[in-house]
Coordinates of C-alpha atoms in Angstrom, one line a residue:
Chain A
X1 CA 0.0 0.0 0.0
X2 CA 1.4 3.4 -1.1
X3 CA 1.4 6.6 1.1
X4 CA -1.7 8.6 0.9
X5 CA -1.3 12.1 -0.5
X6 CA -4.7 13.4 0.5
X7 CA -6.6 13.8 3.8
X8 CA -8.9 16.2 5.5
X9 CA -11.5 18.3 3.8
X10 CA -11.3 18.1 0.0
X11 CA -13.3 20.4 -2.2
X12 CA -14.8 19.6 -5.6
X13 CA -14.1 23.1 -6.8
X14 CA -16.8 25.1 -8.6
X15 CA -15.8 26.1 -12.0
X16 CA -16.4 29.8 -12.7
X17 CA -17.6 30.7 -16.2
X18 CA -17.6 34.1 -17.8
X19 CA -21.0 35.6 -18.6
X20 CA -20.6 34.3 -22.1
X21 CA -20.1 30.8 -20.8
X22 CA -16.4 30.2 -21.1
X23 CA -14.3 28.7 -18.3
X24 CA -12.7 31.6 -16.4
X25 CA -9.2 30.4 -15.5
X26 CA -8.2 33.5 -13.5
X27 CA -11.2 33.3 -11.3
X28 CA -10.6 29.7 -10.8
X29 CA -6.9 30.3 -9.7
X30 CA -8.0 32.9 -7.2
X31 CA -10.8 30.6 -5.8
X32 CA -8.4 27.6 -5.5
X33 CA -5.9 29.7 -3.7
X34 CA -8.6 30.9 -1.3
X35 CA -9.8 27.4 -0.6
X36 CA -6.3 26.3 0.2
X37 CA -5.8 29.3 2.4
X38 CA -8.9 28.3 4.3
X39 CA -7.4 24.9 5.0
X40 CA -8.7 22.6 2.2
X41 CA -6.7 19.4 2.3
X42 CA -6.9 19.1 -1.5
X43 CA -8.8 20.3 -4.4
X44 CA -10.9 17.8 -6.5
X45 CA -11.2 20.1 -9.5
X46 CA -13.4 18.7 -12.3
X47 CA -15.9 16.8 -10.2
X48 CA -19.6 16.8 -10.4
X49 CA -19.8 20.1 -8.6
X50 CA -17.3 21.5 -10.9
X51 CA -19.7 20.9 -13.9
X52 CA -16.7 19.0 -15.3
X53 CA -18.9 17.0 -17.6
X54 CA -20.2 20.2 -19.0
X55 CA -16.7 20.9 -20.3
X56 CA -14.7 19.3 -23.0
X57 CA -11.6 17.5 -22.3
X58 CA -9.6 20.3 -23.9
X59 CA -11.2 22.8 -21.7
X60 CA -10.4 20.9 -18.6
X61 CA -6.8 20.4 -19.6
X62 CA -6.3 24.1 -20.4
X63 CA -7.6 25.0 -16.9
X64 CA -5.3 22.5 -15.2
X65 CA -2.4 23.9 -17.2
X66 CA -3.2 27.4 -15.9
X67 CA -3.7 26.3 -12.3
X68 CA -0.3 24.7 -12.2
X69 CA 1.3 27.5 -14.1
X70 CA -0.2 30.0 -11.6
X71 CA 1.4 28.2 -8.7
X72 CA -1.4 26.0 -7.2
X73 CA 0.6 23.0 -5.9
X74 CA -0.1 20.0 -8.2
X75 CA 0.2 17.6 -5.2
X76 CA -2.8 19.2 -3.8
X77 CA -4.9 18.6 -6.9
X78 CA -7.0 15.6 -7.5
X79 CA -8.7 16.4 -10.9
X80 CA -11.6 14.4 -12.2
X81 CA -10.4 12.5 -15.2
X82 CA -13.4 10.1 -15.7
X83 CA -15.0 9.8 -19.1
X84 CA -17.2 7.4 -20.9
X85 CA -14.3 6.2 -23.2
X86 CA -11.1 4.7 -21.8
X87 CA -9.1 6.7 -24.4
X88 CA -10.5 10.0 -23.2
X89 CA -10.1 9.1 -19.5
X90 CA -6.5 8.0 -20.2
X91 CA -5.7 11.2 -22.0
X92 CA -7.0 13.3 -19.1
X93 CA -5.3 11.1 -16.4
X94 CA -2.0 11.1 -18.2
X95 CA -2.1 15.0 -18.5
X96 CA -2.8 15.0 -14.7
X97 CA 0.1 12.7 -14.0
X98 CA 2.5 14.8 -16.2
X99 CA 1.6 17.9 -14.1
X100 CA 2.4 16.0 -10.9
X101 CA -1.1 16.0 -9.6
X102 CA -1.4 14.1 -6.2
X103 CA -4.1 11.9 -7.7
X104 CA -7.1 11.6 -10.1
X105 CA -10.8 11.1 -9.4
X106 CA -12.1 8.5 -11.7
X107 CA -15.8 8.1 -12.7
X108 CA -16.7 4.7 -14.1
X109 CA -17.8 4.8 -17.7
X110 CA -21.3 6.1 -17.3
X111 CA -23.1 6.0 -20.6
X112 CA -24.0 2.3 -20.9
X113 CA -26.2 0.9 -18.2
X114 CA -26.4 -2.5 -16.7
X115 CA -22.6 -2.9 -17.1
X116 CA -21.0 -5.9 -15.3
X117 CA -18.3 -5.6 -12.6
X118 CA -16.0 -7.4 -15.1
X119 CA -16.8 -4.6 -17.7
X120 CA -15.9 -1.9 -15.1
X121 CA -12.8 -3.7 -14.1
X122 CA -11.7 -4.0 -17.8
X123 CA -12.4 -0.4 -18.3
X124 CA -10.2 0.9 -15.3
X125 CA -7.6 -1.7 -16.2
X126 CA -7.5 -0.4 -19.7
X127 CA -7.1 3.3 -18.5
X128 CA -4.2 2.2 -16.2
X129 CA -2.5 0.4 -19.1
X130 CA -2.8 3.4 -21.4
X131 CA -1.5 5.9 -18.8
X132 CA 1.4 3.5 -18.1
X133 CA 2.8 5.5 -15.2
X134 CA 3.9 4.4 -11.7
X135 CA 3.0 8.0 -10.6
X136 CA -0.7 7.4 -11.3
X137 CA -2.9 7.5 -8.1
X138 CA -6.6 6.7 -8.8
X139 CA -9.4 7.6 -6.4
X140 CA -12.6 5.8 -7.6
X141 CA -15.5 8.1 -7.9
X142 CA -18.7 6.3 -6.8
X143 CA -21.7 8.5 -7.3
X144 CA -24.6 6.3 -8.5
X145 CA -27.4 8.9 -8.0
X146 CA -25.8 10.8 -10.8
X147 CA -23.6 8.5 -12.9
X148 CA -26.1 5.6 -12.3
X149 CA -23.2 3.2 -12.9
X150 CA -21.1 2.6 -9.8
X151 CA -18.3 0.7 -8.2
X152 CA -19.6 -2.3 -6.3
X153 CA -17.8 -3.4 -3.1
X154 CA -16.5 -6.4 -5.0
X155 CA -15.1 -4.6 -8.0
X156 CA -13.3 -2.2 -5.5
X157 CA -11.7 -5.2 -3.9
X158 CA -10.6 -6.6 -7.3
X159 CA -9.1 -3.3 -8.4
X160 CA -7.2 -2.9 -5.0
X161 CA -5.9 -6.4 -5.4
X162 CA -4.8 -6.0 -9.0
X163 CA -3.4 -2.4 -8.6
X164 CA -2.5 -1.8 -4.9
X165 CA -0.2 1.0 -5.7
X166 CA -2.5 2.8 -8.2
X167 CA -6.0 2.3 -7.0
X168 CA -5.6 3.9 -3.6
X169 CA -8.9 5.4 -2.5
X170 CA -12.6 6.2 -3.2
X171 CA -15.1 9.1 -3.0
X172 CA -18.3 7.6 -1.9
X173 CA -21.2 9.9 -3.0
X174 CA -23.8 7.1 -2.9
X175 CA -25.4 8.9 0.1
X176 CA -25.6 5.4 1.6
X177 CA -23.8 5.2 4.9
X178 CA -24.0 1.4 4.9
X179 CA -21.8 1.4 1.7
X180 CA -19.3 3.8 3.2
X181 CA -19.1 1.8 6.3
X182 CA -18.7 -1.5 4.4
X183 CA -15.8 0.0 2.4
X184 CA -14.1 1.2 5.6
X185 CA -14.4 -2.2 7.2
X186 CA -13.4 -4.3 4.2
X187 CA -10.5 -2.2 2.9
X188 CA -8.8 -0.6 6.0
X189 CA -5.7 0.7 4.1
X190 CA -7.8 2.3 1.3
X191 CA -8.5 6.0 1.6
X192 CA -12.3 6.3 1.7
X193 CA -13.8 9.8 1.6
X194 CA -17.6 10.3 2.2
X195 CA -19.0 12.5 -0.5
X196 CA -20.8 14.6 2.1
X197 CA -19.8 16.1 5.4
X198 CA -23.0 14.7 6.9
X199 CA -21.0 11.4 7.2
X200 CA -17.7 13.0 8.2
X201 CA -17.7 12.2 12.0
X202 CA -19.1 8.7 11.5
X203 CA -16.5 8.2 8.8
X204 CA -13.6 9.4 10.8
X205 CA -14.6 7.1 13.7
X206 CA -14.3 4.2 11.3
X207 CA -11.0 5.3 9.6
X208 CA -12.1 7.6 6.8
X209 CA -9.4 9.8 5.4
X210 CA -11.7 12.9 5.5
X211 CA -14.4 14.0 3.1
X212 CA -14.7 15.4 -0.4
X213 CA -17.7 17.7 -0.3
X214 CA -19.5 20.2 -2.5
X215 CA -20.3 22.4 0.5
X216 CA -16.6 22.7 1.1
X217 CA -16.8 25.4 -1.6
X218 CA -18.4 27.6 1.0
X219 CA -17.6 26.0 4.4
X220 CA -14.1 24.6 4.6
X221 CA -13.5 26.2 8.1
X222 CA -16.6 24.7 9.6
X223 CA -16.0 21.2 8.2
X224 CA -12.4 21.4 9.2
X225 CA -13.3 21.9 12.8
X226 CA -15.0 18.5 12.8
X227 CA -12.0 17.0 11.1
X228 CA -9.5 18.5 13.6
X229 CA -11.7 17.8 16.8
X230 CA -13.3 14.5 15.9
X231 CA -11.8 12.8 19.0
X232 CA -12.7 15.8 21.3
X233 CA -15.8 16.4 23.5
X234 CA -17.2 18.9 21.0
X235 CA -17.2 16.6 18.0
X236 CA -20.9 15.8 17.9
X237 CA -21.9 19.4 18.5
X238 CA -19.6 20.6 15.6
X239 CA -20.9 17.8 13.4
X240 CA -24.5 18.8 14.1
X241 CA -23.7 22.3 13.0
X242 CA -22.2 21.4 9.6
X243 CA -25.0 18.9 9.0
X244 CA -27.6 21.7 9.5
X245 CA -26.0 23.9 6.9
X246 CA -25.6 20.9 4.5
X247 CA -29.2 19.9 4.8
X248 CA -30.4 23.4 4.3
X249 CA -28.2 23.6 1.1
X250 CA -29.6 20.3 -0.2
X251 CA -33.1 21.9 -0.5
X252 CA -31.7 23.7 -3.5
X253 CA -30.1 22.6 -6.7
X254 CA -26.6 22.3 -5.2
X255 CA -24.3 23.7 -7.9
X256 CA -26.4 26.8 -8.8
X257 CA -26.9 27.4 -5.1
X258 CA -23.2 27.3 -4.2
X259 CA -22.4 29.6 -7.1
X260 CA -25.1 32.0 -5.9
X261 CA -23.6 32.1 -2.4
X262 CA -20.1 32.8 -3.8
X263 CA -21.6 35.5 -6.1
X264 CA -23.4 37.1 -3.2
X265 CA -20.7 37.1 -0.6
X266 CA -17.9 38.0 -3.0
X267 CA -20.1 40.6 -4.6
X268 CA -19.4 39.3 -8.0
X269 CA -22.6 38.4 -9.9
X270 CA -20.8 36.5 -12.7
X271 CA -20.0 33.8 -10.3
X272 CA -23.6 32.7 -10.6
X273 CA -23.2 31.6 -14.2
X274 CA -23.7 27.8 -14.8
X275 CA -23.5 25.9 -18.0
X276 CA -26.5 24.2 -19.5
X277 CA -28.1 21.8 -18.8
X278 CA -27.8 23.5 -15.4
X279 CA -29.7 26.7 -14.9
X280 CA -29.0 29.5 -12.4
X281 CA -31.4 30.0 -9.4
X282 CA -34.2 32.4 -10.2
X283 CA -34.8 35.4 -8.2
X284 CA -37.2 33.8 -5.8
X285 CA -35.0 30.9 -5.1
X286 CA -31.9 33.2 -4.6
X287 CA -33.9 35.3 -2.1
X288 CA -35.0 32.2 -0.1
X289 CA -31.5 30.8 0.0
X290 CA -30.0 34.0 1.2
X291 CA -32.7 34.2 3.8
X292 CA -32.0 30.6 4.9
X293 CA -28.3 31.4 5.2
X294 CA -29.1 34.5 7.2
X295 CA -31.2 32.5 9.7
X296 CA -28.1 30.2 10.3
X297 CA -26.0 33.2 10.8
X298 CA -23.9 32.1 7.8
X299 CA -21.2 34.2 6.1
X300 CA -18.4 33.4 3.8
X301 CA -16.1 35.7 5.6
X302 CA -13.8 38.3 4.2
X303 CA -13.1 38.2 0.6
X304 CA -9.5 37.3 0.4
X305 CA -7.0 39.7 -1.3
X306 CA -6.3 37.2 -4.1
X307 CA -10.0 37.4 -5.1
X308 CA -10.2 41.1 -5.4
X309 CA -11.1 42.3 -8.9
Chain B
X1 CA -40.1 22.8 -42.7
X2 CA -37.0 21.8 -44.5
X3 CA -36.8 18.8 -46.9
X4 CA -35.9 15.6 -45.2
X5 CA -32.6 14.0 -46.2
X6 CA -33.2 10.6 -44.5
X7 CA -35.9 7.9 -44.8
X8 CA -36.1 4.2 -44.8
X9 CA -33.9 1.8 -42.8
X10 CA -31.1 3.5 -41.2
X11 CA -28.3 1.6 -39.4
X12 CA -26.5 2.7 -36.3
X13 CA -23.3 1.1 -37.6
X14 CA -21.2 -1.2 -35.5
X15 CA -17.7 0.1 -35.0
X16 CA -15.1 -2.5 -35.7
X17 CA -12.0 -2.5 -33.4
X18 CA -8.6 -4.2 -33.9
X19 CA -7.7 -6.9 -31.5
X20 CA -5.8 -4.4 -29.5
X21 CA -8.9 -2.2 -29.3
X22 CA -8.2 0.6 -31.8
X23 CA -11.0 1.7 -34.1
X24 CA -10.5 0.0 -37.5
X25 CA -11.2 2.5 -40.1
X26 CA -10.7 0.2 -43.1
X27 CA -13.2 -2.4 -41.7
X28 CA -15.6 0.3 -41.0
X29 CA -15.4 1.7 -44.6
X30 CA -16.1 -1.8 -46.0
X31 CA -19.0 -2.4 -43.6
X32 CA -20.6 0.9 -44.4
X33 CA -20.3 0.2 -48.1
X34 CA -21.9 -3.2 -47.6
X35 CA -24.8 -1.7 -45.6
X36 CA -25.5 0.8 -48.3
X37 CA -25.3 -1.9 -51.0
X38 CA -27.9 -3.7 -49.0
X39 CA -30.3 -0.8 -49.2
X40 CA -29.7 1.1 -46.0
X41 CA -31.3 4.5 -46.2
X42 CA -28.6 6.1 -44.1
X43 CA -25.9 5.4 -41.7
X44 CA -26.1 6.5 -38.1
X45 CA -22.5 6.0 -37.3
X46 CA -21.6 6.8 -33.7
X47 CA -24.8 5.8 -32.1
X48 CA -25.2 3.7 -29.0
X49 CA -24.7 0.5 -31.1
X50 CA -21.6 1.9 -32.4
X51 CA -20.1 2.2 -29.0
X52 CA -19.6 5.9 -29.9
X53 CA -19.4 6.8 -26.2
X54 CA -16.5 4.4 -25.8
X55 CA -14.5 6.5 -28.2
X56 CA -13.0 9.9 -27.7
X57 CA -14.1 12.8 -29.9
X58 CA -10.8 12.7 -31.8
X59 CA -11.3 9.0 -32.5
X60 CA -14.8 9.6 -33.9
X61 CA -13.7 12.5 -36.0
X62 CA -10.7 10.5 -37.5
X63 CA -13.2 7.8 -38.5
X64 CA -15.5 10.2 -40.2
X65 CA -12.7 11.8 -42.1
X66 CA -11.7 8.4 -43.3
X67 CA -15.3 7.4 -44.4
X68 CA -15.7 10.5 -46.4
X69 CA -12.3 10.2 -47.9
X70 CA -13.1 6.7 -48.9
X71 CA -16.1 7.8 -50.8
X72 CA -19.0 7.0 -48.5
X73 CA -21.5 9.7 -49.5
X74 CA -21.7 12.2 -46.7
X75 CA -25.3 13.0 -47.3
X76 CA -26.0 9.3 -46.3
X77 CA -24.3 9.8 -42.9
X78 CA -26.0 10.9 -39.7
X79 CA -23.2 10.7 -37.1
X80 CA -23.9 10.8 -33.5
X81 CA -22.5 14.1 -32.1
X82 CA -24.0 14.1 -28.7
X83 CA -21.8 14.7 -25.6
X84 CA -22.2 15.7 -22.0
X85 CA -20.7 19.1 -22.8
X86 CA -22.1 21.6 -25.3
X87 CA -18.6 22.5 -26.4
X88 CA -17.7 18.9 -27.3
X89 CA -21.1 18.4 -29.0
X90 CA -20.6 21.5 -31.0
X91 CA -17.2 20.5 -32.1
X92 CA -18.4 17.1 -33.3
X93 CA -21.4 18.6 -35.0
X94 CA -19.4 21.2 -36.8
X95 CA -17.1 18.7 -38.0
X96 CA -20.0 16.7 -39.4
X97 CA -21.5 19.7 -41.1
X98 CA -18.0 20.6 -42.6
X99 CA -18.0 17.2 -44.2
X100 CA -21.5 17.7 -45.6
X101 CA -23.2 15.0 -43.5
X102 CA -27.0 14.8 -44.2
X103 CA -27.6 15.3 -40.4
X104 CA -26.4 14.6 -37.0
X105 CA -27.9 12.5 -34.2
X106 CA -27.9 14.4 -31.0
X107 CA -28.1 12.9 -27.5
X108 CA -29.1 15.2 -24.6
X109 CA -26.4 15.9 -22.1
X110 CA -26.6 12.7 -20.1
X111 CA -24.4 13.1 -17.1
X112 CA -26.5 15.3 -14.7
X113 CA -29.8 13.7 -13.9
X114 CA -33.1 15.5 -13.0
X115 CA -32.4 18.1 -15.6
X116 CA -35.3 20.4 -16.5
X117 CA -36.7 20.8 -20.0
X118 CA -35.4 24.4 -19.9
X119 CA -32.0 23.1 -19.2
X120 CA -32.2 20.6 -22.2
X121 CA -33.5 23.4 -24.4
X122 CA -30.6 25.8 -23.4
X123 CA -28.1 23.0 -24.1
X124 CA -29.4 22.3 -27.7
X125 CA -29.7 26.0 -28.2
X126 CA -26.2 26.5 -27.1
X127 CA -24.9 23.8 -29.5
X128 CA -26.8 25.3 -32.4
X129 CA -25.4 28.8 -31.6
X130 CA -21.8 27.4 -31.5
X131 CA -22.1 25.4 -34.7
X132 CA -23.7 28.5 -36.3
X133 CA -24.4 26.9 -39.8
X134 CA -27.6 26.9 -41.8
X135 CA -26.5 23.4 -43.1
X136 CA -26.9 21.8 -39.6
X137 CA -29.7 19.2 -39.4
X138 CA -30.3 17.8 -35.9
X139 CA -32.1 14.5 -35.2
X140 CA -32.8 14.4 -31.5
X141 CA -31.7 11.1 -29.9
X142 CA -34.2 10.0 -27.3
X143 CA -33.0 6.9 -25.6
X144 CA -33.9 7.1 -21.8
X145 CA -33.2 3.5 -21.1
X146 CA -29.5 4.2 -21.6
X147 CA -29.0 7.9 -21.4
X148 CA -31.6 8.2 -18.6
X149 CA -32.0 11.9 -19.6
X150 CA -34.4 12.3 -22.6
X151 CA -36.4 14.7 -24.7
X152 CA -40.0 15.2 -23.4
X153 CA -42.8 15.8 -25.9
X154 CA -42.9 19.4 -24.8
X155 CA -39.3 20.1 -25.2
X156 CA -39.3 18.5 -28.7
X157 CA -42.1 21.0 -29.6
X158 CA -40.2 23.9 -28.2
X159 CA -37.1 23.0 -30.1
X160 CA -39.1 22.6 -33.4
X161 CA -40.8 26.0 -32.9
X162 CA -37.5 27.7 -32.2
X163 CA -35.3 25.9 -34.9
X164 CA -37.8 24.7 -37.6
X165 CA -34.9 24.3 -40.2
X166 CA -32.5 22.8 -37.9
X167 CA -34.3 20.4 -35.5
X168 CA -35.9 18.3 -38.1
X169 CA -36.3 14.8 -36.6
X170 CA -36.0 12.4 -33.8
X171 CA -34.9 8.8 -33.1
X172 CA -37.2 7.3 -30.5
X173 CA -35.4 4.5 -28.7
X174 CA -37.6 4.9 -25.6
X175 CA -39.2 1.4 -26.5
X176 CA -42.4 3.1 -25.6
X177 CA -44.8 3.0 -28.5
X178 CA -47.2 5.5 -26.9
X179 CA -44.4 8.1 -27.0
X180 CA -43.6 7.4 -30.6
X181 CA -47.3 7.6 -31.5
X182 CA -47.6 10.9 -29.6
X183 CA -44.6 12.4 -31.4
X184 CA -46.1 11.4 -34.9
X185 CA -49.5 12.9 -33.9
X186 CA -48.3 16.1 -32.5
X187 CA -45.5 16.9 -35.0
X188 CA -46.6 15.6 -38.4
X189 CA -43.8 17.3 -40.5
X190 CA -41.1 16.1 -38.1
X191 CA -39.1 13.0 -39.1
X192 CA -39.8 10.4 -36.5
X193 CA -37.7 7.2 -36.5
X194 CA -38.6 4.5 -34.1
X195 CA -35.4 3.0 -32.6
X196 CA -36.5 -0.5 -33.3
X197 CA -37.9 -2.3 -36.3
X198 CA -40.5 -3.8 -33.9
X199 CA -42.4 -0.5 -34.3
X200 CA -41.7 0.0 -38.0
X201 CA -45.1 -1.0 -39.5
X202 CA -47.1 0.7 -36.8
X203 CA -44.9 3.7 -37.2
X204 CA -45.2 3.8 -41.0
X205 CA -48.9 3.7 -40.7
X206 CA -48.8 6.8 -38.6
X207 CA -46.3 8.7 -40.8
X208 CA -42.9 7.7 -39.5
X209 CA -40.0 8.3 -41.8
X210 CA -38.6 4.8 -41.3
X211 CA -36.6 3.4 -38.5
X212 CA -33.0 3.5 -37.1
X213 CA -32.3 0.2 -35.7
X214 CA -29.3 -1.8 -34.3
X215 CA -30.4 -5.0 -36.0
X216 CA -30.1 -3.2 -39.3
X217 CA -26.4 -4.2 -39.0
X218 CA -27.4 -7.7 -39.8
X219 CA -30.9 -7.4 -41.4
X220 CA -31.3 -4.5 -43.7
X221 CA -32.9 -6.6 -46.5
X222 CA -35.6 -8.1 -44.2
X223 CA -36.4 -4.7 -42.6
X224 CA -36.5 -3.0 -46.0
X225 CA -39.1 -5.4 -47.1
X226 CA -41.5 -4.0 -44.5
X227 CA -40.6 -0.4 -45.5
X228 CA -41.2 -1.1 -49.1
X229 CA -44.4 -3.1 -48.7
X230 CA -46.1 -1.5 -45.7
X231 CA -49.2 -0.7 -47.7
X232 CA -49.3 -4.2 -49.3
X233 CA -51.1 -7.3 -48.2
X234 CA -48.0 -9.0 -46.9
X235 CA -47.1 -6.1 -44.5
X236 CA -48.2 -7.8 -41.3
X237 CA -46.5 -11.1 -42.2
X238 CA -43.3 -9.3 -43.1
X239 CA -43.4 -7.3 -39.9
X240 CA -43.9 -10.5 -37.8
X241 CA -40.9 -12.0 -39.4
X242 CA -38.5 -9.1 -38.5
X243 CA -40.1 -8.8 -35.0
X244 CA -39.2 -12.5 -34.3
X245 CA -35.6 -12.0 -35.2
X246 CA -35.4 -8.8 -33.2
X247 CA -36.9 -10.3 -30.1
X248 CA -34.5 -13.3 -30.4
X249 CA -31.6 -10.9 -30.6
X250 CA -32.8 -8.9 -27.6
X251 CA -32.2 -12.0 -25.4
X252 CA -28.5 -11.2 -25.7
X253 CA -26.4 -8.2 -25.0
X254 CA -27.2 -6.4 -28.3
X255 CA -23.8 -4.9 -29.4
X256 CA -21.6 -8.0 -28.5
X257 CA -24.3 -10.2 -30.1
X258 CA -24.4 -8.3 -33.4
X259 CA -20.6 -8.2 -33.6
X260 CA -20.6 -12.0 -32.9
X261 CA -22.9 -12.5 -35.9
X262 CA -20.8 -10.4 -38.2
X263 CA -17.6 -12.1 -37.0
X264 CA -19.2 -15.5 -37.6
X265 CA -20.8 -15.0 -41.0
X266 CA -17.9 -13.0 -42.4
X267 CA -15.5 -15.5 -41.0
X268 CA -13.5 -12.7 -39.3
X269 CA -13.1 -13.3 -35.6
X270 CA -11.7 -9.8 -34.8
X271 CA -15.1 -8.4 -35.6
X272 CA -16.2 -9.7 -32.2
X273 CA -14.0 -7.2 -30.3
X274 CA -15.9 -4.7 -28.2
X275 CA -14.4 -2.0 -25.9
X276 CA -14.8 -2.0 -22.2
X277 CA -17.1 -1.6 -20.4
X278 CA -18.7 -4.0 -22.9
X279 CA -17.5 -7.5 -23.0
X280 CA -17.7 -10.0 -25.9
X281 CA -20.1 -12.9 -25.6
X282 CA -18.6 -15.9 -24.0
X283 CA -18.4 -19.3 -25.7
X284 CA -21.7 -20.5 -24.3
X285 CA -23.6 -17.4 -25.2
X286 CA -22.0 -17.4 -28.7
X287 CA -23.1 -21.1 -29.3
X288 CA -26.6 -20.4 -28.1
X289 CA -26.9 -17.3 -30.3
X290 CA -25.8 -19.1 -33.4
X291 CA -28.1 -22.0 -32.7
X292 CA -31.0 -19.5 -32.3
X293 CA -30.1 -17.9 -35.6
X294 CA -30.0 -21.3 -37.3
X295 CA -33.5 -22.1 -36.0
X296 CA -34.8 -19.0 -37.8
X297 CA -32.9 -20.0 -40.9
X298 CA -31.0 -16.7 -40.6
X299 CA -27.9 -16.0 -42.7
X300 CA -26.0 -12.7 -43.5
X301 CA -25.7 -13.8 -47.1
X302 CA -22.6 -13.6 -49.2
X303 CA -19.8 -11.7 -47.9
X304 CA -19.4 -8.7 -50.3
X305 CA -16.3 -8.2 -52.3
X306 CA -15.6 -4.9 -50.5
X307 CA -15.3 -6.8 -47.3
X308 CA -12.8 -9.4 -48.5
X309 CA -9.6 -9.4 -46.5

């Protein structure tokens, strides 16, 4: 088993778009810097929350080039490199490895449904063969509510056995605690990250490496408190606090809501731009969201210097 | 309403791969020529049956380049150009338009689930804007059993109204006859193709333009008989014949089964190669399939000269 490059609160970073819909690399650089300054343990750029699948491979690679060039430490980056085709996934993963990224987050091939475990295994195996690098670290991305196709407990075990130095962890966005718990029990040296901070404390108590969570985009400090104090007397109270915020957020379409929050607190309306098929919150939803946040006394805190216009 | 470039039996063409898994352009050229010789009304290369989503955009574009270069008439081609991102979909569609393809088959963005009709509309609208060509003809690809995301009757109407010269037809692979019938009733000038020949006769009786069907890869002549004789006294008997073959095929994983049939009848074992996450039929499945075909007296007929090694 290889050493684990990631732990703590990882953020699937929102991707800012310009008003005309192009990826905004400079805003992304600033936002990534701000998340790391706030204590993010790593940045899962190009995840579901990042609208990665609403970008072409070329757009994703250009953003990664710019982040590294701008000095965001590649070891802190875990770009999503999943795709429906093994050739595309391998191209994205090789590009990440060449930049020295700490790892990659790998969706299963998600177009065809009713795919067998053997088919999933063959796909990941094919990607690993094509990348052909000992530096590759794959975190499996299990998100059946969206991708529909997932990694079963068994196929995870087969992949760990076949590629112990390459397949090193998993983000579990199933929303099913019993699956996360089973992964932690069966594969103790494997880095399991619940896909929501709702399961952070329960996860840490069973050996989770942290969590990778959408709401990290607006609440790294709160979630980190749980990560840092999980063995202390305040752990349950701190967990209850972050769970309350998360459950409130879940009443809204998550990505448009998070972007609306950043736009509001950073006084930067363009941040609310999403790419189709997502749509921004309408005025009524925006007002309700901001009212809900106010009730919880939520604020994003000071806009960091690096994000100033 | 624009004139309709496609009618009859369209085939979502199987993509041959070499034993090592690369797209085999020369075999594809021969196979396309053979399908047209057999009377295919058009070739929906890069559909679900083509394992298009198991190829990168670059691989798909290279194959299309080669087909056109080899003299396959571009007007007969309806390449699948759908993708999860509008940028990728637009790149593929523009490439098809530049080659003079008769149309493109467009999946909705299929990663995010629970997407609104407004989001689907905004996505297609964005692709049309990016391609920016009066020559673009889009056939919507409705296949909710696989893509999960589909085109509702309402969003189809909105797209036709907004882009009457561009959004000109739809392949309905819902497997739900009531949806196909509703499309035919509501949008009489729109080219509706059931996604299975099981619905061909019923479709033609209500004004369908033909069908686009996986089994066309091995049965253009049989399916054409229904298309040509749908108003004749033998129509129901001819339909029953092709329905029997189709239902038999559906007992197997469709793409591996079709490839196995081509491999067998063309005495070319490499044709059975599929890309992960699909897997080839195992020996027992292959034997059962060939036995089932023999029972129906099925044969692919003579291997055409253009497919000789």
